[in-house]
């Protein structure tokens, strides 16, 4: 486990001391490491003769300014996480590894003598050299960089040596500098409607920090509101940061921002190479990038001129990191805006109860866009009672008939499965035995394409059995996965094309892009998919959304189940009927009388949210209380529990009446990848009291006798409890 503290060093022997925000090389135990200077101190717990010197200073000027360092410190304190790991998360990989901010590239360039050489003649004696010389000849005066050469001519280095010795080529080192992008006017957008204008004006009026919840149904023109605000901030010479969910960062979004603003956004996401990432980061830090578009970790990007922060789809789970440093980029975006005294806009069609609660309390301002812009009507939502029309192979006759009607009139149909992992399991009709993972306490999922059983939790897999391992009779599958659904639909609608979009079918690089463009252009008549389909895509021909398996969410164990179910249904329903065609949403359920459905149909997301808030207040769950989850795992169950028992004792010793401790209990999946897992929930209505306890707990967790046998973590404001 990394330690949760910073370490003291003396400045390097040569040169001026490295300023806070710069990197240094230090000796840490037997290893050399890159360190980040957080602050200068005049004293240390260690006597001076015990302090080591930094070996070298890596940056002439600080990479991070005081505000950036403040955010790192805040994050470490709030999430009770080692500050070194927070600093590491805030820096691009290359800088973390000690590489220079401005890397240099090696170029090979042809010389005058080289230009005069007869390539044909050379080719007879040294074909490799001739090939390389020809390439450089074509490239002309700028030459070719080493990375490109490596791609084009394997083993070019030997040939290059030969050519250099003959004086036919030369090698140069060039610093990769950033050119400022275009700074055009951009294309004009639609005239804003009344609701949009009101939202824009409210945000423009804010003098300094204020948080705004932009609560607008899908297609209500939230992005147009962002664009208007961005335009103004950029024209005033300042920078904008927009955070988007992982799946939401599409080429379409980037190109829309680019064209409308007439600038080149700096993009930051996990699909970039390290060098591309560094380049975007550098442009943000230098202020040459006026707009930074990024996923979660972009919240740490230094932006000296930031004037506005936007979080799009604030409800999206990908803003919360679920391992290591478990931070919420949305929450840190708000904290950062406050520190920089600039407005922050949080957009969603299905705002989290946390944000709605802040609005009710008057901390944030609630701005509503209740209508779709551009005239599209909201879809009609109806329940299909599975008791009357049972689902054979996943699709009820009523849903199939509706699909046929929509397809006949030229519409596109989307069949939505509420998340992978629910299904399909393998069950024995004779004895009821369900195939389970040998390494975890979880059910195996059937993958028909390679006839395997896979565990979605630990990744282990084995061939699909035809007969029950318990009793030997033939087995059948329970529940429906996307593949099963695809097969059913293919049988039912043989003349229509089907496109499946889920994380299994989209693993090949570029597959997602191809599938989406088929879907968007209407080449696929029927779409089958999971949550992946529900974000940010625009399917002009889509008129029917079928929600195939909503019921699992009705009886979820997590206190957030209803909120989540409502969010996924409303998000996917938002895909239907976006243009001239009205949309229809049909939900299959065996529980049509359930209160949740009554509220969702009659009052929409807003009604569900209101009721949920009332219930949370009564039952004392967030946002009315704060949570932290302490997790542990070990090879022996007893060790995982002993660690948490000790933690519980320590908490009880320090805490007053404001703190409730639940557990330790086995984690819902008590065994994962061969380790036993347990958890302890700490709850308080007083955020400060909770944090004081966690802060005092951490040192004893790190050094206590139980710590050596377990892996453990603290998750502040957890969003996955079970
Ligand atoms: P959201 O971000 O809320 O989903 P968008 O900003 O993407 O909504 O807008 C949805 C569609 O409506 C887009 O095609 C957009 O160009 C159009 N639109 C947005 N605002 C207006 C407006 N005021 N007048 C006409 N069309 C608009
Ligand atoms: Zn498993
Ligand atoms: Zn059996």
PDB file of N, CA and C and ligand atoms in Angstrom, residues 427-434 467-475, ligand 3:
ATOM      1  N   UNK A 427     -29.573 -22.656 -16.557  1.00  0.00           N
ATOM      2  CA  UNK A 427     -30.308 -23.335 -15.485  1.00  0.00           C
ATOM      3  C   UNK A 427     -30.761 -24.707 -15.953  1.00  0.00           C
ATOM      4  N   UNK A 428     -30.758 -25.646 -15.024  1.00  0.00           N
ATOM      5  CA  UNK A 428     -31.202 -26.997 -15.347  1.00  0.00           C
ATOM      6  C   UNK A 428     -32.699 -27.106 -15.087  1.00  0.00           C
ATOM      7  N   UNK A 429     -33.444 -27.479 -16.123  1.00  0.00           N
ATOM      8  CA  UNK A 429     -34.897 -27.554 -15.989  1.00  0.00           C
ATOM      9  C   UNK A 429     -35.294 -28.692 -15.052  1.00  0.00           C
ATOM     10  N   UNK A 430     -34.453 -29.711 -14.976  1.00  0.00           N
ATOM     11  CA  UNK A 430     -34.805 -30.867 -14.156  1.00  0.00           C
ATOM     12  C   UNK A 430     -34.540 -30.622 -12.670  1.00  0.00           C
ATOM     13  N   UNK A 431     -33.368 -30.077 -12.333  1.00  0.00           N
ATOM     14  CA  UNK A 431     -33.049 -29.979 -10.908  1.00  0.00           C
ATOM     15  C   UNK A 431     -32.884 -28.531 -10.442  1.00  0.00           C
ATOM     16  N   UNK A 432     -32.946 -27.570 -11.357  1.00  0.00           N
ATOM     17  CA  UNK A 432     -32.864 -26.167 -10.958  1.00  0.00           C
ATOM     18  C   UNK A 432     -31.451 -25.676 -10.677  1.00  0.00           C
ATOM     19  N   UNK A 433     -30.470 -26.506 -10.944  1.00  0.00           N
ATOM     20  CA  UNK A 433     -29.091 -26.094 -10.707  1.00  0.00           C
ATOM     21  C   UNK A 433     -28.687 -24.966 -11.662  1.00  0.00           C
ATOM     22  N   UNK A 434     -28.063 -23.937 -11.126  1.00  0.00           N
ATOM     23  CA  UNK A 434     -27.616 -22.813 -11.954  1.00  0.00           C
ATOM     24  C   UNK A 434     -26.095 -22.819 -12.011  1.00  0.00           C
ATOM     25  N   UNK A 467     -25.375 -30.724 -20.893  1.00  0.00           N
ATOM     26  CA  UNK A 467     -26.152 -31.410 -19.861  1.00  0.00           C
ATOM     27  C   UNK A 467     -25.744 -30.868 -18.499  1.00  0.00           C
ATOM     28  N   UNK A 468     -26.638 -31.017 -17.557  1.00  0.00           N
ATOM     29  CA  UNK A 468     -26.437 -30.480 -16.218  1.00  0.00           C
ATOM     30  C   UNK A 468     -25.287 -31.191 -15.514  1.00  0.00           C
ATOM     31  N   UNK A 469     -24.424 -30.423 -14.892  1.00  0.00           N
ATOM     32  CA  UNK A 469     -23.297 -31.031 -14.185  1.00  0.00           C
ATOM     33  C   UNK A 469     -23.785 -31.726 -12.917  1.00  0.00           C
ATOM     34  N   UNK A 470     -24.967 -31.386 -12.445  1.00  0.00           N
ATOM     35  CA  UNK A 470     -25.512 -31.994 -11.235  1.00  0.00           C
ATOM     36  C   UNK A 470     -26.259 -33.293 -11.529  1.00  0.00           C
ATOM     37  N   UNK A 471     -27.222 -33.208 -12.483  1.00  0.00           N
ATOM     38  CA  UNK A 471     -28.113 -34.357 -12.666  1.00  0.00           C
ATOM     39  C   UNK A 471     -28.044 -34.973 -14.060  1.00  0.00           C
ATOM     40  N   UNK A 472     -27.328 -34.352 -14.969  1.00  0.00           N
ATOM     41  CA  UNK A 472     -27.140 -34.973 -16.273  1.00  0.00           C
ATOM     42  C   UNK A 472     -28.232 -34.728 -17.294  1.00  0.00           C
ATOM     43  N   UNK A 473     -29.309 -34.022 -16.923  1.00  0.00           N
ATOM     44  CA  UNK A 473     -30.337 -33.762 -17.940  1.00  0.00           C
ATOM     45  C   UNK A 473     -29.954 -32.544 -18.799  1.00  0.00           C
ATOM     46  N   UNK A 474     -30.625 -32.398 -19.954  1.00  0.00           N
ATOM     47  CA  UNK A 474     -30.309 -31.268 -20.824  1.00  0.00           C
ATOM     48  C   UNK A 474     -30.629 -29.946 -20.118  1.00  0.00           C
ATOM     49  N   UNK A 475     -29.833 -28.905 -20.372  1.00  0.00           N
ATOM     50  CA  UNK A 475     -30.049 -27.633 -19.676  1.00  0.00           C
ATOM     51  C   UNK A 475     -30.680 -26.602 -20.599  1.00  0.00           C
TER      52      UNK A 475
HETATM   53 ZN1  LIG B   3     -29.740 -30.701 -13.166  1.00  0.00          ZN
END
